[in-house]
Amino acid sequence: MSTISIFGLGYVGAVCTACFAKKGHTVIGMDVSEGKVAQVRRGESPIVEDQLGELLSEGVASGRITATTNAQQAVADSQVSFVCVGTPSDESGFLNTRYLKAVCEDIGLALRNKDEVHLVVIRSTVLPGLVRGELLPILEEASGKKAGVDFLLAVNPEFLRESTAIYDFFNPPMTVVGGMNEEASDALAALYEGLDAPLVKMALEEAELVKYACNSWHATKVSFANEIGNIAKQAGVDGRRVMEVVCMDNKLNLSSYYMKPGFAYGGSCLPKDVRALNAWCAKVSLPSPLLASLSSSNDNQVDRAMTMIRESGMKKVGMLGLSFKPGTDDLRESPLVSLAARLVAEGYQLAIYDSNVSYATQHSPVAEQLWSSYGELFKCLVDDMDQLVDDSEVVVVGHAISTFKAVADTVNSGRLLIDLCGYLPGVSSADRQGICW
């Protein structure tokens, strides 16, 4: 077991103090507030939270929990320091990091006089890039030491809900460990041994963003359910019953199926139904700002792809895929059709490979109607995928199928690959760019 110092005895810090002690660690709570420190020393909770007072009292009685206002001593007597201070909004809505930076400076100064390698864990909620870009330099300057060598640095976002925080600590959906290096990740992961939850190791910036992605998704769900409820009431039905049925579907509605960054949605259902519901809201003068934003957000993905092609400065473009998704010839409201049409309109030399669409142009019972609607794009269709790649300066992968993945894996250097499906193993480079990665 480790000795852990926890900086900040507010909501997150007090809960972590109690729960790490319950797991058998020795915990030193540190706060500038003498009042909070005195409460914790007495085994009292500084906040209202179910079971927290009992766990703090138990930890103090066993000697596993102490508290201090002395930052130097807290670091000196521990192997790990968790930073749990608040990051409130400033007047512009951005993070106020004044307390966070002050704590990191205090920890850094304490590390200056410490020979052992110490693990510093940022548990406060911070935007991506802040730890590496702002906190790491403060720690290095104050300590006179090198991160990753003389001390370890990690990010460990919390997923604690007020009123159920103790349960959430011991039963998390996952434990996210963002280490500056493997040694930091392993040291942090060891503190959570025994918890029945997936442990995910990530880069610092990925771990920072996970917390914001989760909270923004929760906020989106609340707003979505409220807007559907408002629509339901306007229509004279019970929105609670509607959403109960929506939540019964764990194959699509409550699943990972649609939760993958990528290109825009399309097809015969989603665009049409979103428009219809927004039109109905407008007709009855019912504001639904979240639903109203969906179409413009979707269009933005097509804009992003178009911008990526423009910025390449190249004119020969090959597209792999045209229908709205793989395994169909359906072109209705396909975002790939929108992208292709814009490329043609702007004078790009466009070639398209989509075997399903090519078949439909000749054999569909509505082939004549298809030609009437999409004739300019059908003229760009080719039958040889390899030749398309050879002739193109920019290759756009638009369908998630194995043959196109092979192209993404092996496309010759000198060509720009634009991946709309998620095939690239990492983030973008000069000649391999992802729409969202």
XYZ file of C-alpha atoms in Angstrom, residues 14-398:
385
model
C -12.576 14.528 0.576
C -14.187 11.567 -1.195
C -10.828 10.338 -2.523
C -9.270 10.728 0.931
C -11.930 8.523 2.494
C -12.034 5.936 -0.278
C -8.289 5.463 -0.727
C -8.040 4.977 3.037
C -10.849 2.427 2.870
C -8.773 0.563 0.271
C -5.963 0.365 2.808
C -3.736 3.251 1.737
C -2.410 5.848 4.167
C -3.790 9.258 3.160
C -2.690 12.780 4.053
C -5.342 15.370 3.272
C -3.918 18.795 2.531
C -5.843 22.057 2.269
C -5.157 25.737 2.851
C -8.405 25.929 4.828
C -7.691 25.317 8.498
C -11.402 24.702 9.016
C -11.538 21.809 6.543
C -8.328 20.328 7.902
C -9.699 20.477 11.462
C -12.919 18.744 10.374
C -11.067 15.919 8.656
C -8.773 15.480 11.661
C -11.893 14.994 13.778
C -13.227 12.456 11.295
C -15.969 14.808 10.142
C -17.018 15.400 6.562
C -16.511 18.929 5.196
C -19.362 18.343 2.712
C -22.733 16.608 2.649
C -22.249 13.232 1.000
C -23.759 9.875 1.907
C -21.346 7.606 3.859
C -18.463 10.073 3.645
C -18.514 11.033 7.338
C -18.474 7.399 8.413
C -15.523 6.543 6.164
C -13.532 9.598 7.274
C -14.201 8.785 10.920
C -13.155 5.193 10.361
C -9.984 6.269 8.560
C -8.966 8.737 11.259
C -9.647 6.196 14.020
C -7.470 3.604 12.286
C -4.673 6.100 11.711
C -4.901 5.840 7.923
C -6.160 9.431 7.525
C -4.421 12.582 8.713
C -4.762 16.177 7.515
C -2.471 19.189 7.307
C -2.057 22.702 5.906
C 1.656 22.058 5.309
C 2.181 21.243 1.609
C 5.900 20.574 2.046
C 5.277 17.973 4.726
C 2.434 16.332 2.790
C 4.693 15.721 -0.204
C 7.667 14.697 1.902
C 5.668 12.039 3.752
C 3.960 10.511 0.663
C 4.845 8.718 -2.561
C 1.892 10.041 -4.569
C 0.191 13.442 -4.660
C -3.314 13.866 -6.096
C -4.310 17.388 -7.129
C -8.055 17.751 -6.510
C -8.578 21.519 -6.378
C -11.475 23.142 -8.205
C -11.280 24.596 -11.710
C -14.239 27.024 -11.786
C -15.204 29.126 -14.798
C -13.817 32.623 -15.186
C -15.832 35.529 -16.592
C -15.256 34.362 -20.180
C -16.343 30.799 -19.433
C -12.793 29.472 -19.605
C -11.128 27.655 -16.713
C -9.787 29.567 -13.750
C -6.562 27.671 -13.121
C -5.105 29.970 -10.469
C -5.562 27.480 -7.608
C -4.368 24.584 -9.740
C -1.156 26.354 -10.695
C -0.529 27.453 -7.109
C -0.829 23.877 -5.862
C 1.493 22.591 -8.582
C 4.054 25.222 -7.595
C 3.782 24.135 -3.951
C 4.245 20.486 -4.918
C 7.181 21.391 -7.149
C 8.921 23.313 -4.366
C 8.437 20.336 -2.050
C 9.901 17.974 -4.654
C 13.066 20.078 -4.821
C 14.137 18.584 -1.492
C 12.996 15.021 -2.193
C 15.275 12.317 -3.573
C 12.675 9.606 -4.253
C 10.728 9.592 -7.523
C 7.288 11.039 -6.734
C 4.053 10.575 -8.703
C 1.956 13.718 -9.270
C -1.617 13.012 -10.394
C -3.921 15.727 -11.753
C -7.460 14.692 -10.806
C -8.939 18.160 -11.273
C -10.935 18.613 -14.470
C -8.686 20.323 -17.030
C -8.898 21.005 -20.757
C -6.700 19.010 -23.163
C -3.138 20.277 -23.296
C -3.188 22.121 -19.980
C -1.197 19.559 -17.997
C 1.595 19.190 -20.517
C 1.561 22.806 -21.662
C 1.125 24.706 -18.373
C 1.335 22.519 -15.273
C 4.339 20.430 -16.267
C 6.555 23.519 -16.759
C 5.478 24.864 -13.361
C 6.344 21.584 -11.656
C 9.714 21.377 -13.427
C 10.673 24.982 -12.711
C 9.637 24.877 -9.056
C 11.331 21.525 -8.427
C 14.380 21.948 -10.630
C 13.678 18.407 -11.802
C 12.680 16.693 -15.039
C 9.215 15.195 -15.499
C 9.310 11.562 -16.529
C 12.772 11.165 -15.013
C 12.943 12.723 -11.541
C 9.190 12.716 -10.923
C 6.200 11.131 -12.649
C 3.114 12.920 -13.976
C -0.338 11.569 -14.794
C -3.967 12.591 -15.345
C -6.780 10.690 -13.615
C -10.250 12.150 -14.343
C -12.960 11.313 -11.832
C -16.497 10.182 -12.594
C -18.113 10.836 -9.232
C -21.725 11.907 -8.927
C -22.733 13.958 -5.927
C -24.868 11.930 -3.470
C -23.513 8.608 -4.837
C -19.800 9.456 -4.868
C -18.663 6.668 -2.515
C -20.461 4.045 -4.565
C -19.093 5.556 -7.773
C -15.493 5.463 -6.500
C -15.669 1.734 -5.814
C -17.898 0.925 -8.814
C -16.673 3.161 -11.660
C -17.707 2.617 -15.292
C -13.974 2.632 -16.075
C -10.733 3.884 -14.576
C -8.927 6.276 -16.916
C -5.174 6.548 -16.478
C -3.371 9.154 -18.536
C 0.348 8.815 -17.978
C 3.168 10.949 -19.295
C 5.032 7.666 -19.738
C 4.490 3.972 -19.040
C 6.064 4.160 -15.589
C 3.603 6.866 -14.523
C 0.644 4.933 -15.924
C 1.650 1.741 -14.157
C 2.230 3.496 -10.829
C -1.190 5.163 -10.967
C -2.971 1.999 -12.130
C -1.576 0.094 -9.141
C -3.540 2.337 -6.767
C -6.817 1.078 -8.242
C -6.070 -2.647 -8.091
C -9.097 -4.611 -6.975
C -11.749 -2.386 -8.543
C -14.079 -4.294 -10.855
C -13.891 -1.941 -13.825
C -11.982 -1.668 -17.109
C -8.693 0.166 -16.723
C -7.881 2.327 -19.745
C -4.397 3.755 -20.276
C -4.258 6.852 -22.451
C -2.078 9.827 -23.324
C -2.313 12.882 -21.064
C -4.397 14.887 -23.532
C -6.760 11.997 -24.267
C -7.452 11.498 -20.568
C -8.075 15.211 -20.119
C -10.632 15.283 -22.936
C -12.462 12.112 -21.847
C -13.981 13.934 -18.861
C -15.292 16.760 -21.040
C -16.641 14.322 -23.609
C -18.529 12.433 -20.893
C -19.998 15.520 -19.264
C -20.940 17.127 -22.567
C -22.665 13.900 -23.577
C -24.579 13.817 -20.298
C -25.634 17.442 -20.809
C -26.710 16.609 -24.371
C -28.837 13.703 -23.137
C -30.573 15.881 -20.538
C -31.328 18.600 -23.097
C -32.448 16.048 -25.689
C -34.839 14.347 -23.278
C -36.225 17.737 -22.218
C -36.809 18.837 -25.807
C -38.555 15.570 -26.659
C -40.616 16.005 -23.498
C -41.598 19.531 -24.531
C -42.575 18.303 -27.990
C -44.561 15.462 -26.441
C -46.502 17.799 -24.191
C -47.243 20.101 -27.116
C -48.553 17.073 -29.002
C -50.697 16.029 -26.047
C -48.768 12.920 -25.050
C -46.590 11.920 -22.085
C -42.919 12.525 -22.877
C -41.855 10.298 -20.012
C -43.489 7.313 -21.701
C -41.888 8.195 -25.029
C -38.404 8.347 -23.548
C -38.949 5.137 -21.594
C -39.460 3.340 -24.888
C -36.480 5.131 -26.487
C -34.296 3.843 -23.646
C -35.483 0.262 -24.111
C -33.388 0.044 -27.296
C -29.854 -0.837 -26.229
C -28.860 -2.020 -29.700
C -28.884 1.483 -31.202
C -30.282 4.172 -28.890
C -28.177 3.360 -25.826
C -25.116 1.784 -27.393
C -21.800 2.602 -29.019
C -23.210 2.167 -32.533
C -23.539 5.859 -33.374
C -20.854 7.044 -30.963
C -17.873 6.889 -33.302
C -16.323 10.100 -34.678
C -16.400 10.171 -38.455
C -18.282 11.590 -41.397
C -21.790 13.024 -41.605
C -25.010 11.026 -41.351
C -27.280 10.576 -44.366
C -29.836 8.239 -45.920
C -33.576 8.162 -46.176
C -34.388 8.533 -42.466
C -32.163 10.692 -40.291
C -31.993 13.902 -42.377
C -35.676 13.771 -43.300
C -36.937 13.038 -39.807
C -34.768 15.673 -38.121
C -36.043 18.260 -40.627
C -39.656 17.208 -40.142
C -39.486 17.418 -36.373
C -37.811 20.835 -36.530
C -40.427 22.039 -39.005
C -43.182 20.878 -36.664
C -41.566 22.729 -33.748
C -41.364 25.891 -35.848
C -44.998 25.534 -36.858
C -46.194 25.373 -33.246
C -43.625 27.998 -32.099
C -41.848 25.561 -29.791
C -38.116 26.317 -29.358
C -35.920 23.195 -29.679
C -32.404 24.593 -30.043
C -30.578 21.285 -29.666
C -32.610 19.555 -32.368
C -32.350 22.659 -34.540
C -28.550 22.470 -34.407
C -28.255 18.899 -35.726
C -28.446 19.632 -39.450
C -25.875 22.418 -39.360
C -23.566 20.269 -37.238
C -23.914 17.476 -39.796
C -23.225 19.844 -42.699
C -20.091 20.973 -40.898
C -18.512 17.529 -41.399
C -18.908 17.866 -45.169
C -17.395 21.353 -44.927
C -14.423 19.929 -43.006
C -13.732 17.304 -45.660
C -14.007 19.894 -48.415
C -11.598 22.202 -46.593
C -9.070 19.393 -46.196
C -9.135 18.739 -49.942
C -8.891 22.432 -50.818
C -5.954 22.958 -48.489
C -4.022 20.160 -50.204
C -3.772 22.294 -53.338
C -4.256 19.143 -55.439
C -6.895 18.733 -58.148
C -7.084 14.999 -58.941
C -9.392 13.421 -56.377
C -10.456 9.795 -56.112
C -13.393 8.887 -53.853
C -13.992 5.388 -52.522
C -17.715 5.261 -51.850
C -20.698 7.361 -52.910
C -23.823 5.844 -51.335
C -24.769 7.041 -47.861
C -23.260 3.937 -46.227
C -21.608 0.636 -47.236
C -23.649 -2.293 -48.485
C -26.289 -0.249 -50.281
C -26.766 1.716 -53.490
C -28.970 4.299 -51.728
C -27.802 7.804 -52.618
C -30.552 9.684 -50.824
C -29.017 12.530 -48.820
C -25.626 10.834 -48.871
C -22.981 13.191 -47.473
C -20.556 11.658 -49.976
C -22.864 12.792 -52.775
C -22.798 16.294 -51.309
C -19.003 16.230 -51.147
C -18.680 14.883 -54.704
C -21.095 17.473 -56.085
C -19.093 20.290 -54.515
C -15.864 18.898 -55.940
C -17.346 18.774 -59.436
C -18.772 22.278 -59.066
C -15.350 23.626 -58.078
C -13.606 22.038 -61.043
C -11.794 19.109 -59.443
C -10.912 16.107 -61.615
C -13.036 13.556 -59.775
C -13.135 9.767 -60.050
C -15.472 7.651 -57.892
C -15.439 3.934 -57.166
C -18.630 2.396 -55.737
C -19.525 -0.991 -57.182
C -23.046 -0.962 -55.728
C -23.866 2.400 -57.279
C -22.283 1.376 -60.596
C -24.506 -1.691 -60.661
C -27.588 0.420 -59.891
C -26.868 2.797 -62.775
C -27.409 -0.090 -65.176
C -29.720 -2.548 -63.445
C -31.926 -0.616 -61.032
C -35.598 -0.388 -62.041
C -35.309 3.345 -61.398
C -31.988 3.726 -63.213
C -33.401 6.389 -65.517
C -34.550 8.431 -62.535
C -31.151 7.996 -60.870
C -29.379 9.266 -63.984
C -31.705 12.243 -64.037
C -30.772 13.142 -60.455
C -27.114 12.137 -60.288
C -25.963 12.005 -63.913
C -23.037 14.400 -63.460
C -21.648 12.248 -60.680
C -22.288 8.975 -62.519
C -19.984 10.230 -65.261
C -17.209 10.135 -62.644
C -17.758 6.470 -61.760
C -14.927 4.059 -62.617
C -14.740 0.260 -62.477
C -11.098 -0.149 -61.488
C -10.321 0.818 -57.908
C -6.575 0.314 -58.261
C -6.470 2.535 -61.338
C -8.426 5.218 -59.476
C -5.811 5.212 -56.723
C -2.943 5.341 -59.220
C -4.486 8.292 -61.065
C -5.387 10.333 -57.972
C -3.445 12.889 -55.989
C -5.989 12.797 -53.155
C -7.732 9.554 -52.152
C -10.866 9.959 -50.012
C -11.942 6.793 -48.172
C -15.662 7.159 -47.531
